[in-house]
Amino acid sequence: MNEKETASNFTKDLKEKVIGFGADLVGIADVGPLKKLRVDPPGLLGPFKRAVSIAVALPTAVFEQIGSCPTPNYRSIYQTANLILDQTALKTAIALQRAGFYSLPIAASQVLDRKNWYAAISHKAVARMAGLGWQGKNLLIITPQYGSRVRLVTVLTEAPLDIDKPVNNRCGKCTMCQDACPVQAIKGVGTETHYESRDEALYFSRCVEKVAGEFAQIPEIGVPICGICIKACPFGRGKGI
Ligand code: B12
């Protein structure tokens, strides 16, 4: 077997393992283009060659129950999904480490800068470059299989895994997320690749105030969740446009 075939078999085996650990989707991104991202700490990507993007799907029915605010059931599913993601990322990093490759799981939902709302790395940027989905008008990753009804996590690794290609944006002229947002935070601007800043897609402070300032203060919710732009998206409801 030549070097290329060995890498391709190793990648295929790893992806099968990640699905076995609890993921619904997995893809591989090259770390190179991600070096433009703001990361915390600044040297985070230094030792790594690839980023493994992992998604866990959330049931459509959970979103169908959401009206003008998130439900306690969505809160519970959100927490369970984060747990599965963190466990899957941990097991993936250990599987890679056992194969001889230095690897780091990044927490699914950990905010490091609460003033500006930044995490260690953008899981959405990794997911887009790993071919899991495109960046929709709601700023979220929309997967062909589950729409944006997925949560994401990342594992950084020095393993020379085969890279996946980004997928094309399929939002087209759809404005369903923009129309549904209760605070008109979504500008309705599309992108063929990715937004240069959050402000290009969103009136960012409107989104933050609603999600973190209002919904997270509801005693039965207690975490910054919303779900309204996710519910509105026709992808993942079996009604793709
Ligand atoms: C802070 C945070 C929030 C804040 C701020 C939101 C925001 N828009 O930044 C608040 C609390 C308001 C929030 C709200 C929500 N969040 Co939130 N949030 C995060 C968190 C923890 C950090 C985000 C971050 O650091 N952003 C920094 C900015 C600059 O990056 P960004 O938002 O990803 O956007 C940039 C990049 O994606 C970049 N990009 C895309 N592709 C590429 C490629 C390259 C090469 C480069 C250089 C850049 C690039 O383009 C964007 C503009 O610059 C992430 C988890 C994580 N670690 O990623 C979850 C996360 C983004 N949230 C998520 C979700 C689902 C939500 C909500 C729907 C709430 C809910 N769970 O019901 C809303 C949606 C708001 C919206 N429409 O954007 C999911 C998204 C899943 C998905 N399918 O895309 C994440 C990934 C959590 C997870 N583990 O799954 N969130």
PDB file of N, CA, C and O in Angstrom, residues 75-141:
ATOM      1  N   ARG A  75     -33.920  23.011  26.039  1.00  0.00           N
ATOM      2  CA  ARG A  75     -32.787  23.231  26.938  1.00  0.00           C
ATOM      3  C   ARG A  75     -32.118  21.894  27.310  1.00  0.00           C
ATOM      4  O   ARG A  75     -30.912  21.730  27.259  1.00  0.00           O
ATOM      5  N   SER A  76     -32.970  20.902  27.635  1.00  0.00           N
ATOM      6  CA  SER A  76     -32.452  19.612  28.050  1.00  0.00           C
ATOM      7  C   SER A  76     -31.731  18.905  26.889  1.00  0.00           C
ATOM      8  O   SER A  76     -30.628  18.357  27.064  1.00  0.00           O
ATOM      9  N   ILE A  77     -32.337  18.945  25.691  1.00  0.00           N
ATOM     10  CA  ILE A  77     -31.732  18.298  24.507  1.00  0.00           C
ATOM     11  C   ILE A  77     -30.407  18.991  24.151  1.00  0.00           C
ATOM     12  O   ILE A  77     -29.423  18.343  23.781  1.00  0.00           O
ATOM     13  N   TYR A  78     -30.388  20.325  24.294  1.00  0.00           N
ATOM     14  CA  TYR A  78     -29.173  21.120  24.032  1.00  0.00           C
ATOM     15  C   TYR A  78     -28.042  20.644  24.946  1.00  0.00           C
ATOM     16  O   TYR A  78     -26.913  20.410  24.512  1.00  0.00           O
ATOM     17  N   GLN A  79     -28.368  20.442  26.237  1.00  0.00           N
ATOM     18  CA  GLN A  79     -27.335  20.027  27.180  1.00  0.00           C
ATOM     19  C   GLN A  79     -26.868  18.594  26.898  1.00  0.00           C
ATOM     20  O   GLN A  79     -25.685  18.297  26.979  1.00  0.00           O
ATOM     21  N   THR A  80     -27.832  17.730  26.551  1.00  0.00           N
ATOM     22  CA  THR A  80     -27.461  16.335  26.244  1.00  0.00           C
ATOM     23  C   THR A  80     -26.583  16.297  25.002  1.00  0.00           C
ATOM     24  O   THR A  80     -25.595  15.557  24.945  1.00  0.00           O
ATOM     25  N   ALA A  81     -26.946  17.087  23.986  1.00  0.00           N
ATOM     26  CA  ALA A  81     -26.148  17.108  22.744  1.00  0.00           C
ATOM     27  C   ALA A  81     -24.724  17.592  23.035  1.00  0.00           C
ATOM     28  O   ALA A  81     -23.755  17.016  22.537  1.00  0.00           O
ATOM     29  N   ASN A  82     -24.600  18.621  23.891  1.00  0.00           N
ATOM     30  CA  ASN A  82     -23.255  19.112  24.236  1.00  0.00           C
ATOM     31  C   ASN A  82     -22.436  18.028  24.926  1.00  0.00           C
ATOM     32  O   ASN A  82     -21.239  17.873  24.674  1.00  0.00           O
ATOM     33  N   LEU A  83     -23.118  17.249  25.784  1.00  0.00           N
ATOM     34  CA  LEU A  83     -22.443  16.153  26.489  1.00  0.00           C
ATOM     35  C   LEU A  83     -21.951  15.096  25.496  1.00  0.00           C
ATOM     36  O   LEU A  83     -20.801  14.648  25.548  1.00  0.00           O
ATOM     37  N   ILE A  84     -22.831  14.713  24.562  1.00  0.00           N
ATOM     38  CA  ILE A  84     -22.453  13.692  23.559  1.00  0.00           C
ATOM     39  C   ILE A  84     -21.293  14.216  22.708  1.00  0.00           C
ATOM     40  O   ILE A  84     -20.342  13.500  22.412  1.00  0.00           O
ATOM     41  N   LEU A  85     -21.373  15.504  22.332  1.00  0.00           N
ATOM     42  CA  LEU A  85     -20.306  16.094  21.507  1.00  0.00           C
ATOM     43  C   LEU A  85     -18.974  16.088  22.257  1.00  0.00           C
ATOM     44  O   LEU A  85     -17.948  15.708  21.698  1.00  0.00           O
ATOM     45  N   ASP A  86     -19.010  16.519  23.521  1.00  0.00           N
ATOM     46  CA  ASP A  86     -17.759  16.573  24.286  1.00  0.00           C
ATOM     47  C   ASP A  86     -17.182  15.162  24.492  1.00  0.00           C
ATOM     48  O   ASP A  86     -15.972  14.960  24.406  1.00  0.00           O
ATOM     49  N   GLN A  87     -18.066  14.175  24.726  1.00  0.00           N
ATOM     50  CA  GLN A  87     -17.590  12.800  24.896  1.00  0.00           C
ATOM     51  C   GLN A  87     -17.017  12.261  23.583  1.00  0.00           C
ATOM     52  O   GLN A  87     -15.980  11.606  23.558  1.00  0.00           O
ATOM     53  N   THR A  88     -17.722  12.552  22.480  1.00  0.00           N
ATOM     54  CA  THR A  88     -17.276  12.070  21.165  1.00  0.00           C
ATOM     55  C   THR A  88     -15.926  12.700  20.807  1.00  0.00           C
ATOM     56  O   THR A  88     -15.031  12.021  20.292  1.00  0.00           O
ATOM     57  N   ALA A  89     -15.779  13.998  21.086  1.00  0.00           N
ATOM     58  CA  ALA A  89     -14.521  14.683  20.780  1.00  0.00           C
ATOM     59  C   ALA A  89     -13.382  14.118  21.638  1.00  0.00           C
ATOM     60  O   ALA A  89     -12.266  13.910  21.149  1.00  0.00           O
ATOM     61  N   LEU A  90     -13.675  13.841  22.901  1.00  0.00           N
ATOM     62  CA  LEU A  90     -12.656  13.270  23.793  1.00  0.00           C
ATOM     63  C   LEU A  90     -12.207  11.897  23.289  1.00  0.00           C
ATOM     64  O   LEU A  90     -11.011  11.609  23.166  1.00  0.00           O
ATOM     65  N   LYS A  91     -13.200  11.039  22.941  1.00  0.00           N
ATOM     66  CA  LYS A  91     -12.854   9.690  22.471  1.00  0.00           C
ATOM     67  C   LYS A  91     -12.089   9.752  21.154  1.00  0.00           C
ATOM     68  O   LYS A  91     -11.186   8.951  20.909  1.00  0.00           O
ATOM     69  N   THR A  92     -12.451  10.705  20.290  1.00  0.00           N
ATOM     70  CA  THR A  92     -11.768  10.854  19.002  1.00  0.00           C
ATOM     71  C   THR A  92     -10.317  11.267  19.231  1.00  0.00           C
ATOM     72  O   THR A  92      -9.402  10.727  18.609  1.00  0.00           O
ATOM     73  N   ALA A  93     -10.114  12.239  20.137  1.00  0.00           N
ATOM     74  CA  ALA A  93      -8.750  12.710  20.410  1.00  0.00           C
ATOM     75  C   ALA A  93      -7.892  11.574  20.980  1.00  0.00           C
ATOM     76  O   ALA A  93      -6.720  11.425  20.615  1.00  0.00           O
ATOM     77  N   ILE A  94      -8.486  10.760  21.839  1.00  0.00           N
ATOM     78  CA  ILE A  94      -7.716   9.649  22.425  1.00  0.00           C
ATOM     79  C   ILE A  94      -7.417   8.585  21.361  1.00  0.00           C
ATOM     80  O   ILE A  94      -6.313   8.037  21.315  1.00  0.00           O
ATOM     81  N   ALA A  95      -8.376   8.307  20.475  1.00  0.00           N
ATOM     82  CA  ALA A  95      -8.134   7.327  19.389  1.00  0.00           C
ATOM     83  C   ALA A  95      -6.973   7.818  18.516  1.00  0.00           C
ATOM     84  O   ALA A  95      -6.094   7.034  18.141  1.00  0.00           O
ATOM     85  N   LEU A  96      -6.945   9.111  18.210  1.00  0.00           N
ATOM     86  CA  LEU A  96      -5.868   9.677  17.384  1.00  0.00           C
ATOM     87  C   LEU A  96      -4.535   9.643  18.140  1.00  0.00           C
ATOM     88  O   LEU A  96      -3.494   9.308  17.575  1.00  0.00           O
ATOM     89  N   GLN A  97      -4.589   9.960  19.420  1.00  0.00           N
ATOM     90  CA  GLN A  97      -3.374   9.945  20.235  1.00  0.00           C
ATOM     91  C   GLN A  97      -2.793   8.537  20.319  1.00  0.00           C
ATOM     92  O   GLN A  97      -1.587   8.339  20.214  1.00  0.00           O
ATOM     93  N   ARG A  98      -3.692   7.542  20.457  1.00  0.00           N
ATOM     94  CA  ARG A  98      -3.237   6.145  20.512  1.00  0.00           C
ATOM     95  C   ARG A  98      -2.548   5.737  19.208  1.00  0.00           C
ATOM     96  O   ARG A  98      -1.649   4.909  19.194  1.00  0.00           O
ATOM     97  N   ALA A  99      -2.997   6.341  18.110  1.00  0.00           N
ATOM     98  CA  ALA A  99      -2.369   6.042  16.811  1.00  0.00           C
ATOM     99  C   ALA A  99      -1.082   6.855  16.615  1.00  0.00           C
ATOM    100  O   ALA A  99      -0.466   6.790  15.556  1.00  0.00           O
ATOM    101  N   GLY A 100      -0.721   7.666  17.626  1.00  0.00           N
ATOM    102  CA  GLY A 100       0.567   8.371  17.573  1.00  0.00           C
ATOM    103  C   GLY A 100       0.459   9.849  17.237  1.00  0.00           C
ATOM    104  O   GLY A 100       1.474  10.491  16.980  1.00  0.00           O
ATOM    105  N   PHE A 101      -0.756  10.400  17.206  1.00  0.00           N
ATOM    106  CA  PHE A 101      -0.917  11.796  16.783  1.00  0.00           C
ATOM    107  C   PHE A 101      -1.443  12.677  17.908  1.00  0.00           C
ATOM    108  O   PHE A 101      -2.537  12.451  18.452  1.00  0.00           O
ATOM    109  N   TYR A 102      -0.663  13.718  18.224  1.00  0.00           N
ATOM    110  CA  TYR A 102      -1.007  14.738  19.210  1.00  0.00           C
ATOM    111  C   TYR A 102      -2.346  15.367  18.797  1.00  0.00           C
ATOM    112  O   TYR A 102      -2.501  15.803  17.647  1.00  0.00           O
ATOM    113  N   SER A 103      -3.333  15.411  19.701  1.00  0.00           N
ATOM    114  CA  SER A 103      -4.681  15.849  19.311  1.00  0.00           C
ATOM    115  C   SER A 103      -5.391  16.530  20.473  1.00  0.00           C
ATOM    116  O   SER A 103      -5.218  16.133  21.629  1.00  0.00           O
ATOM    117  N   LEU A 104      -6.197  17.541  20.153  1.00  0.00           N
ATOM    118  CA  LEU A 104      -6.849  18.336  21.207  1.00  0.00           C
ATOM    119  C   LEU A 104      -8.345  18.516  20.932  1.00  0.00           C
ATOM    120  O   LEU A 104      -8.719  19.129  19.927  1.00  0.00           O
ATOM    121  N   PRO A 105      -9.211  18.011  21.841  1.00  0.00           N
ATOM    122  CA  PRO A 105     -10.648  18.299  21.683  1.00  0.00           C
ATOM    123  C   PRO A 105     -10.952  19.699  22.207  1.00  0.00           C
ATOM    124  O   PRO A 105     -10.387  20.113  23.216  1.00  0.00           O
ATOM    125  N   ILE A 106     -11.831  20.419  21.509  1.00  0.00           N
ATOM    126  CA  ILE A 106     -12.256  21.758  21.945  1.00  0.00           C
ATOM    127  C   ILE A 106     -13.700  21.648  22.431  1.00  0.00           C
ATOM    128  O   ILE A 106     -14.540  21.043  21.740  1.00  0.00           O
ATOM    129  N   ALA A 107     -13.995  22.248  23.582  1.00  0.00           N
ATOM    130  CA  ALA A 107     -15.342  22.118  24.166  1.00  0.00           C
ATOM    131  C   ALA A 107     -16.429  22.571  23.185  1.00  0.00           C
ATOM    132  O   ALA A 107     -16.236  23.520  22.425  1.00  0.00           O
ATOM    133  N   ALA A 108     -17.566  21.886  23.229  1.00  0.00           N
ATOM    134  CA  ALA A 108     -18.663  22.182  22.294  1.00  0.00           C
ATOM    135  C   ALA A 108     -19.218  23.578  22.499  1.00  0.00           C
ATOM    136  O   ALA A 108     -19.522  24.291  21.543  1.00  0.00           O
ATOM    137  N   SER A 109     -19.374  23.961  23.757  1.00  0.00           N
ATOM    138  CA  SER A 109     -20.137  25.186  24.012  1.00  0.00           C
ATOM    139  C   SER A 109     -19.557  25.972  25.180  1.00  0.00           C
ATOM    140  O   SER A 109     -20.199  26.126  26.197  1.00  0.00           O
ATOM    141  N   GLN A 110     -18.355  26.457  24.987  1.00  0.00           N
ATOM    142  CA  GLN A 110     -17.677  27.164  26.076  1.00  0.00           C
ATOM    143  C   GLN A 110     -17.290  28.553  25.579  1.00  0.00           C
ATOM    144  O   GLN A 110     -16.532  28.674  24.630  1.00  0.00           O
ATOM    145  N   VAL A 111     -17.856  29.578  26.222  1.00  0.00           N
ATOM    146  CA  VAL A 111     -17.536  30.959  25.839  1.00  0.00           C
ATOM    147  C   VAL A 111     -16.346  31.412  26.680  1.00  0.00           C
ATOM    148  O   VAL A 111     -16.390  31.341  27.900  1.00  0.00           O
ATOM    149  N   LEU A 112     -15.277  31.876  26.037  1.00  0.00           N
ATOM    150  CA  LEU A 112     -14.093  32.334  26.775  1.00  0.00           C
ATOM    151  C   LEU A 112     -14.102  33.845  26.964  1.00  0.00           C
ATOM    152  O   LEU A 112     -13.573  34.346  27.936  1.00  0.00           O
ATOM    153  N   ASP A 113     -14.681  34.567  26.000  1.00  0.00           N
ATOM    154  CA  ASP A 113     -14.755  36.032  26.092  1.00  0.00           C
ATOM    155  C   ASP A 113     -16.240  36.417  26.079  1.00  0.00           C
ATOM    156  O   ASP A 113     -16.865  36.455  25.018  1.00  0.00           O
ATOM    157  N   ARG A 114     -16.791  36.666  27.266  1.00  0.00           N
ATOM    158  CA  ARG A 114     -18.230  36.940  27.405  1.00  0.00           C
ATOM    159  C   ARG A 114     -18.597  38.359  27.001  1.00  0.00           C
ATOM    160  O   ARG A 114     -19.769  38.665  26.794  1.00  0.00           O
ATOM    161  N   LYS A 115     -17.591  39.235  26.918  1.00  0.00           N
ATOM    162  CA  LYS A 115     -17.872  40.612  26.515  1.00  0.00           C
ATOM    163  C   LYS A 115     -18.119  40.646  24.999  1.00  0.00           C
ATOM    164  O   LYS A 115     -19.076  41.238  24.518  1.00  0.00           O
ATOM    165  N   ASN A 116     -17.264  39.945  24.270  1.00  0.00           N
ATOM    166  CA  ASN A 116     -17.363  39.958  22.802  1.00  0.00           C
ATOM    167  C   ASN A 116     -17.912  38.654  22.221  1.00  0.00           C
ATOM    168  O   ASN A 116     -17.990  38.495  21.019  1.00  0.00           O
ATOM    169  N   TRP A 117     -18.225  37.702  23.084  1.00  0.00           N
ATOM    170  CA  TRP A 117     -18.812  36.442  22.667  1.00  0.00           C
ATOM    171  C   TRP A 117     -17.918  35.646  21.715  1.00  0.00           C
ATOM    172  O   TRP A 117     -18.287  35.379  20.569  1.00  0.00           O
ATOM    173  N   TYR A 118     -16.733  35.270  22.218  1.00  0.00           N
ATOM    174  CA  TYR A 118     -15.817  34.422  21.456  1.00  0.00           C
ATOM    175  C   TYR A 118     -15.488  33.163  22.242  1.00  0.00           C
ATOM    176  O   TYR A 118     -15.331  33.205  23.463  1.00  0.00           O
ATOM    177  N   ALA A 119     -15.334  32.048  21.488  1.00  0.00           N
ATOM    178  CA  ALA A 119     -14.893  30.777  22.082  1.00  0.00           C
ATOM    179  C   ALA A 119     -13.435  30.539  21.690  1.00  0.00           C
ATOM    180  O   ALA A 119     -12.794  31.407  21.096  1.00  0.00           O
ATOM    181  N   ALA A 120     -12.925  29.330  21.985  1.00  0.00           N
ATOM    182  CA  ALA A 120     -11.533  29.001  21.637  1.00  0.00           C
ATOM    183  C   ALA A 120     -11.344  29.050  20.116  1.00  0.00           C
ATOM    184  O   ALA A 120     -10.348  29.550  19.603  1.00  0.00           O
ATOM    185  N   ILE A 121     -12.333  28.506  19.395  1.00  0.00           N
ATOM    186  CA  ILE A 121     -12.310  28.516  17.925  1.00  0.00           C
ATOM    187  C   ILE A 121     -13.754  28.412  17.444  1.00  0.00           C
ATOM    188  O   ILE A 121     -14.607  27.866  18.150  1.00  0.00           O
ATOM    189  N   SER A 122     -14.018  28.931  16.257  1.00  0.00           N
ATOM    190  CA  SER A 122     -15.367  28.842  15.690  1.00  0.00           C
ATOM    191  C   SER A 122     -15.602  27.440  15.119  1.00  0.00           C
ATOM    192  O   SER A 122     -15.008  27.063  14.103  1.00  0.00           O
ATOM    193  N   HIS A 123     -16.486  26.688  15.767  1.00  0.00           N
ATOM    194  CA  HIS A 123     -16.820  25.351  15.233  1.00  0.00           C
ATOM    195  C   HIS A 123     -17.485  25.465  13.864  1.00  0.00           C
ATOM    196  O   HIS A 123     -17.430  24.535  13.068  1.00  0.00           O
ATOM    197  N   LYS A 124     -18.159  26.591  13.624  1.00  0.00           N
ATOM    198  CA  LYS A 124     -18.842  26.745  12.318  1.00  0.00           C
ATOM    199  C   LYS A 124     -17.835  26.886  11.183  1.00  0.00           C
ATOM    200  O   LYS A 124     -18.018  26.317  10.117  1.00  0.00           O
ATOM    201  N   ALA A 125     -16.770  27.637  11.430  1.00  0.00           N
ATOM    202  CA  ALA A 125     -15.741  27.791  10.384  1.00  0.00           C
ATOM    203  C   ALA A 125     -15.117  26.429  10.075  1.00  0.00           C
ATOM    204  O   ALA A 125     -14.911  26.080   8.908  1.00  0.00           O
ATOM    205  N   VAL A 126     -14.857  25.646  11.119  1.00  0.00           N
ATOM    206  CA  VAL A 126     -14.259  24.315  10.917  1.00  0.00           C
ATOM    207  C   VAL A 126     -15.235  23.428  10.139  1.00  0.00           C
ATOM    208  O   VAL A 126     -14.863  22.773   9.157  1.00  0.00           O
ATOM    209  N   ALA A 127     -16.503  23.456  10.558  1.00  0.00           N
ATOM    210  CA  ALA A 127     -17.507  22.599   9.910  1.00  0.00           C
ATOM    211  C   ALA A 127     -17.667  22.954   8.426  1.00  0.00           C
ATOM    212  O   ALA A 127     -17.810  22.076   7.573  1.00  0.00           O
ATOM    213  N   ARG A 128     -17.633  24.254   8.131  1.00  0.00           N
ATOM    214  CA  ARG A 128     -17.788  24.671   6.730  1.00  0.00           C
ATOM    215  C   ARG A 128     -16.605  24.180   5.899  1.00  0.00           C
ATOM    216  O   ARG A 128     -16.772  23.620   4.827  1.00  0.00           O
ATOM    217  N   MET A 129     -15.393  24.385   6.413  1.00  0.00           N
ATOM    218  CA  MET A 129     -14.203  23.961   5.666  1.00  0.00           C
ATOM    219  C   MET A 129     -14.122  22.431   5.575  1.00  0.00           C
ATOM    220  O   MET A 129     -13.505  21.900   4.665  1.00  0.00           O
ATOM    221  N   ALA A 130     -14.754  21.724   6.520  1.00  0.00           N
ATOM    222  CA  ALA A 130     -14.744  20.250   6.515  1.00  0.00           C
ATOM    223  C   ALA A 130     -15.891  19.677   5.687  1.00  0.00           C
ATOM    224  O   ALA A 130     -16.101  18.462   5.680  1.00  0.00           O
ATOM    225  N   GLY A 131     -16.654  20.546   5.021  1.00  0.00           N
ATOM    226  CA  GLY A 131     -17.686  20.071   4.101  1.00  0.00           C
ATOM    227  C   GLY A 131     -18.972  19.592   4.754  1.00  0.00           C
ATOM    228  O   GLY A 131     -19.788  18.926   4.120  1.00  0.00           O
ATOM    229  N   LEU A 132     -19.186  19.934   6.042  1.00  0.00           N
ATOM    230  CA  LEU A 132     -20.420  19.470   6.697  1.00  0.00           C
ATOM    231  C   LEU A 132     -21.643  20.249   6.214  1.00  0.00           C
ATOM    232  O   LEU A 132     -22.753  19.737   6.209  1.00  0.00           O
ATOM    233  N   GLY A 133     -21.451  21.509   5.850  1.00  0.00           N
ATOM    234  CA  GLY A 133     -22.579  22.324   5.398  1.00  0.00           C
ATOM    235  C   GLY A 133     -22.095  23.700   4.994  1.00  0.00           C
ATOM    236  O   GLY A 133     -20.900  23.985   5.034  1.00  0.00           O
ATOM    237  N   TRP A 134     -23.041  24.550   4.590  1.00  0.00           N
ATOM    238  CA  TRP A 134     -22.685  25.923   4.206  1.00  0.00           C
ATOM    239  C   TRP A 134     -23.114  26.883   5.311  1.00  0.00           C
ATOM    240  O   TRP A 134     -23.875  26.512   6.216  1.00  0.00           O
ATOM    241  N   GLN A 135     -22.595  28.135   5.225  1.00  0.00           N
ATOM    242  CA  GLN A 135     -22.982  29.124   6.230  1.00  0.00           C
ATOM    243  C   GLN A 135     -24.216  29.849   5.711  1.00  0.00           C
ATOM    244  O   GLN A 135     -24.164  30.585   4.725  1.00  0.00           O
ATOM    245  N   GLY A 136     -25.340  29.617   6.387  1.00  0.00           N
ATOM    246  CA  GLY A 136     -26.631  30.141   5.927  1.00  0.00           C
ATOM    247  C   GLY A 136     -26.840  31.591   6.331  1.00  0.00           C
ATOM    248  O   GLY A 136     -26.036  32.168   7.058  1.00  0.00           O
ATOM    249  N   LYS A 137     -27.976  32.152   5.854  1.00  0.00           N
ATOM    250  CA  LYS A 137     -28.280  33.555   6.176  1.00  0.00           C
ATOM    251  C   LYS A 137     -28.454  33.754   7.679  1.00  0.00           C
ATOM    252  O   LYS A 137     -28.320  34.859   8.175  1.00  0.00           O
ATOM    253  N   ASN A 138     -28.793  32.680   8.399  1.00  0.00           N
ATOM    254  CA  ASN A 138     -28.913  32.784   9.862  1.00  0.00           C
ATOM    255  C   ASN A 138     -27.549  32.694  10.553  1.00  0.00           C
ATOM    256  O   ASN A 138     -27.489  32.574  11.779  1.00  0.00           O
ATOM    257  N   LEU A 139     -26.463  32.706   9.751  1.00  0.00           N
ATOM    258  CA  LEU A 139     -25.082  32.626  10.236  1.00  0.00           C
ATOM    259  C   LEU A 139     -24.709  31.216  10.699  1.00  0.00           C
ATOM    260  O   LEU A 139     -23.552  30.939  10.998  1.00  0.00           O
ATOM    261  N   LEU A 140     -25.692  30.317  10.766  1.00  0.00           N
ATOM    262  CA  LEU A 140     -25.422  28.965  11.260  1.00  0.00           C
ATOM    263  C   LEU A 140     -24.973  28.061  10.113  1.00  0.00           C
ATOM    264  O   LEU A 140     -25.170  28.390   8.936  1.00  0.00           O
ATOM    265  N   ILE A 141     -24.410  26.915  10.474  1.00  0.00           N
ATOM    266  CA  ILE A 141     -24.074  25.908   9.472  1.00  0.00           C
ATOM    267  C   ILE A 141     -25.338  25.127   9.153  1.00  0.00           C
ATOM    268  O   ILE A 141     -26.020  24.611  10.049  1.00  0.00           O
TER     269      ILE A 141
END
